[in-house]
Short mmCIF file of C-alpha atoms in Angstrom, two decimals:
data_model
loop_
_atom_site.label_atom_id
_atom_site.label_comp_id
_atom_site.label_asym_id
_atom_site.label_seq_id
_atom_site.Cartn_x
_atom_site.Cartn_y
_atom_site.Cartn_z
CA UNK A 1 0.00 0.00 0.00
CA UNK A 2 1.27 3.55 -0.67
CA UNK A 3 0.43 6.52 1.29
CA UNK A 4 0.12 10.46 0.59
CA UNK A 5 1.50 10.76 4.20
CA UNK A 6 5.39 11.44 3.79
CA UNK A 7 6.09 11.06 7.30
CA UNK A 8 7.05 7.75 8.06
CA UNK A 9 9.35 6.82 10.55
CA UNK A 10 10.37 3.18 11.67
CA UNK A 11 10.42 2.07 15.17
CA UNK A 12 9.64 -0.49 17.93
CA UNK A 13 7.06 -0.30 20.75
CA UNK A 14 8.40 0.32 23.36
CA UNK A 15 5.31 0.45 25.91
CA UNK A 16 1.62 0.22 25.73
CA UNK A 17 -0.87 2.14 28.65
CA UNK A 18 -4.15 1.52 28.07
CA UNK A 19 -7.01 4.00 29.37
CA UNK A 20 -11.03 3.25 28.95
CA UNK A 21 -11.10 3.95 25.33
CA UNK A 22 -7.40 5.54 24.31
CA UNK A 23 -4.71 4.12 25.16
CA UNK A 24 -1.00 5.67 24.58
CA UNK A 25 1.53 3.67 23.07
CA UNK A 26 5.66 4.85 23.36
CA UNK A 27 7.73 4.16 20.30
CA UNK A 28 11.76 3.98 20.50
CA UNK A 29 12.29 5.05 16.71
CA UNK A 30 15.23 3.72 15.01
CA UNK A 31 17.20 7.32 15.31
CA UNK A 32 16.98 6.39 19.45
CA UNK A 33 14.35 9.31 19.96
CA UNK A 34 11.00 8.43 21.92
CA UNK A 35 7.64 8.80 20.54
CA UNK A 36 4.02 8.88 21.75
CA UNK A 37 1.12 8.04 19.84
CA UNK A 38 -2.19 8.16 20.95
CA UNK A 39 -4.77 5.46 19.45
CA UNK A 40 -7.76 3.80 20.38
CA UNK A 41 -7.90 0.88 22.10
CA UNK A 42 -9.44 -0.84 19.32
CA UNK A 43 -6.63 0.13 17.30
CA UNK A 44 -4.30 -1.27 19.60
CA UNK A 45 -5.79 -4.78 19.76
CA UNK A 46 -6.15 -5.22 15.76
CA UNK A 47 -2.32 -4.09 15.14
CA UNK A 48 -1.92 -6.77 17.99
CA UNK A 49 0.50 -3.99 19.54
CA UNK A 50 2.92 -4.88 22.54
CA UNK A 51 6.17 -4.18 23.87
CA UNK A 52 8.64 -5.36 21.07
CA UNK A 53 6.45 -4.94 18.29
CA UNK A 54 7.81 -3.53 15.24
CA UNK A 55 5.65 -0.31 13.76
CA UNK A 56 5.90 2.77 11.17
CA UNK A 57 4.75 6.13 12.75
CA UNK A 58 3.31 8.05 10.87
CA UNK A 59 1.90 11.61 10.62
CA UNK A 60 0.98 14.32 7.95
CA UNK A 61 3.27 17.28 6.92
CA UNK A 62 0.39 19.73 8.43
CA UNK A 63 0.58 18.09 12.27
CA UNK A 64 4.29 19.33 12.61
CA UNK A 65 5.02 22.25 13.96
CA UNK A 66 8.29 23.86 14.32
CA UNK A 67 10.31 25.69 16.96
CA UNK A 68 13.70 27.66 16.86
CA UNK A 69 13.93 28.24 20.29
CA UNK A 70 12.77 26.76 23.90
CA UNK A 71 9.92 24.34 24.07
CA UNK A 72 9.67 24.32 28.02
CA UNK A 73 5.81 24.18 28.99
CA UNK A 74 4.55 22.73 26.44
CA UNK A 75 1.76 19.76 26.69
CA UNK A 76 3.32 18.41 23.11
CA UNK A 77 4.90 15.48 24.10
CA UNK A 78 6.41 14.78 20.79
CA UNK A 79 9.66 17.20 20.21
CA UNK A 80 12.28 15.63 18.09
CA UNK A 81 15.31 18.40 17.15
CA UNK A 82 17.00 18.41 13.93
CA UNK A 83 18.23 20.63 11.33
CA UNK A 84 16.47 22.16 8.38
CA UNK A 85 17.52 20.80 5.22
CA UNK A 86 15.44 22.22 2.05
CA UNK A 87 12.99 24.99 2.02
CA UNK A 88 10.34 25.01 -0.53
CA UNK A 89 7.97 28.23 -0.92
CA UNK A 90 5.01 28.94 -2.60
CA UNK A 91 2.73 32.32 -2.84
CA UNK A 92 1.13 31.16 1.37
CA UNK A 93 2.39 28.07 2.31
CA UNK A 94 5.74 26.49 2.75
CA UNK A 95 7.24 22.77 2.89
CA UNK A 96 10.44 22.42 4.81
CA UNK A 97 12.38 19.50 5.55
CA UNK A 98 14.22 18.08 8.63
CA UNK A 99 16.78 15.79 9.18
CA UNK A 100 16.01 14.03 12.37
CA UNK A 101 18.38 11.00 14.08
CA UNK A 102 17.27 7.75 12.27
CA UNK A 103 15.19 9.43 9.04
CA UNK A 104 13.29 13.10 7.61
CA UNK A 105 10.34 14.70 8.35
CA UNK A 106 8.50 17.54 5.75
CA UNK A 107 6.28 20.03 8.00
CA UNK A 108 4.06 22.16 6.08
CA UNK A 109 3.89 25.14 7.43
CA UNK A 110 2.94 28.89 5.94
CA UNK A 111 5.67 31.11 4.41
CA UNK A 112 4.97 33.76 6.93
CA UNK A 113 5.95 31.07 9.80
CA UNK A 114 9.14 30.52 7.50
CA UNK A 115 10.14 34.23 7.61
CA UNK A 116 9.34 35.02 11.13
CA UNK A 117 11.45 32.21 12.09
CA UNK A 118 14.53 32.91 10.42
CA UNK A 119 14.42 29.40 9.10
CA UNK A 120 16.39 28.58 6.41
CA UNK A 121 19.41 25.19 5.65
CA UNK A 122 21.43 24.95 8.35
CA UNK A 123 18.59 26.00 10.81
CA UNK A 124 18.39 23.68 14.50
CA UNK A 125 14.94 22.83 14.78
CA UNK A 126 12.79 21.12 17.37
CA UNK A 127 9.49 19.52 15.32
CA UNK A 128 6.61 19.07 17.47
CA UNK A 129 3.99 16.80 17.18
CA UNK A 130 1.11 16.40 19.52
CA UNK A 131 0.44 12.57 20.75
CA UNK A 132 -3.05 12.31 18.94
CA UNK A 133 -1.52 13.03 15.87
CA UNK A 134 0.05 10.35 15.10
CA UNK A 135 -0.40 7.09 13.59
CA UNK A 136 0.80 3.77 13.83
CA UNK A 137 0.75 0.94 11.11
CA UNK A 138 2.85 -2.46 11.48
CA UNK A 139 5.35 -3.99 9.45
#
C-alpha cells in the first residue's frame, strides 16, 4: 500500500498504557528518539501492539510544527530536534524538511511562519507533534 503521508518513521514499541477507550503507546524510533502516539484501544488490539512490536509512525506534513527556540511548557509530548535541510515556498504556504536521528520529516507550514522564524538550511529545529496526531501501522 502507498500513502500520501510522507512522514514515516520506523520504530519499535516500546510500551503500551491503556485507558477506557485511548490508550497511549511509546515508540523507540530507530534514530533512538521516543515517541508517543495516541490510538484507540481498538486500534491497539487489531495491530496486535505490545512491547517489542515492530511499527511505522506516521503523521501528515500539516501536524508538525516547528520551533527555533525553547519548548519548556509545552503539553506536546512529541519534540524531536533536527536541522532544516530544504525549504520550498510557494505564494502562502511552505514545505520544509528536517533531518532528524534515524530518518526526515516535511512540516508544512505557511511562508509567513518561515520568515518570522529565520528558518532557512542549516537552521536547529525542534518539530513538534502532539500525541493524537500520530499514527501507527505495522510492518
Amino acid at each position: 500500500m502507498s500513502l500520501s503521508i510522507r512522514n514515516q518513521l520506523p520504530g519499535t514499541v516500546t510500551a503500551v498504557t491503556p485507558g477506557e477507550a485511548m490508550a497511549t503507546v511509546k515508540v523507540r524510533l530507530d534514530g533512538g528518539q521516543e515517541l508517543t502516539a495516541a490510538i484507540t484501544l481498538d486500534a491497539v488490539k487489531e495491530l496486535g501492539l505490545a512491547e517489542g512490536s515492530a511499527v511505522r509512525a506516521l503523521v501528515k506534513s500539516t501536524e508538525i510544527s516547528l520551533a527555533t527556540g525553547s519548548v519548556d511548557g509545552l503539553s506536546i509530548r512529541n519534540r524531536l530536534p533536527g536541522t532544516v535541510t530544504d525549504i520550498a515556498t510557494g505564494g502562502a504556504m511552505a514545505s520544509v524538511k528536517v533531518s532528524v536521528d534515524g530518518g526526515d520529516l516535511t512540516s508544512a507550514i505557511t511562508k509567513d511562519a518561515v520568515t518570522d522564524l529565520g528558518l532557512g538550511t542549516g537552521t536547529a529545529v525542534t518539530a513538534l507533534i502532539k500525541s493524537t496526531e500520530v499514527s501507527l501501522a505495522t510492518m
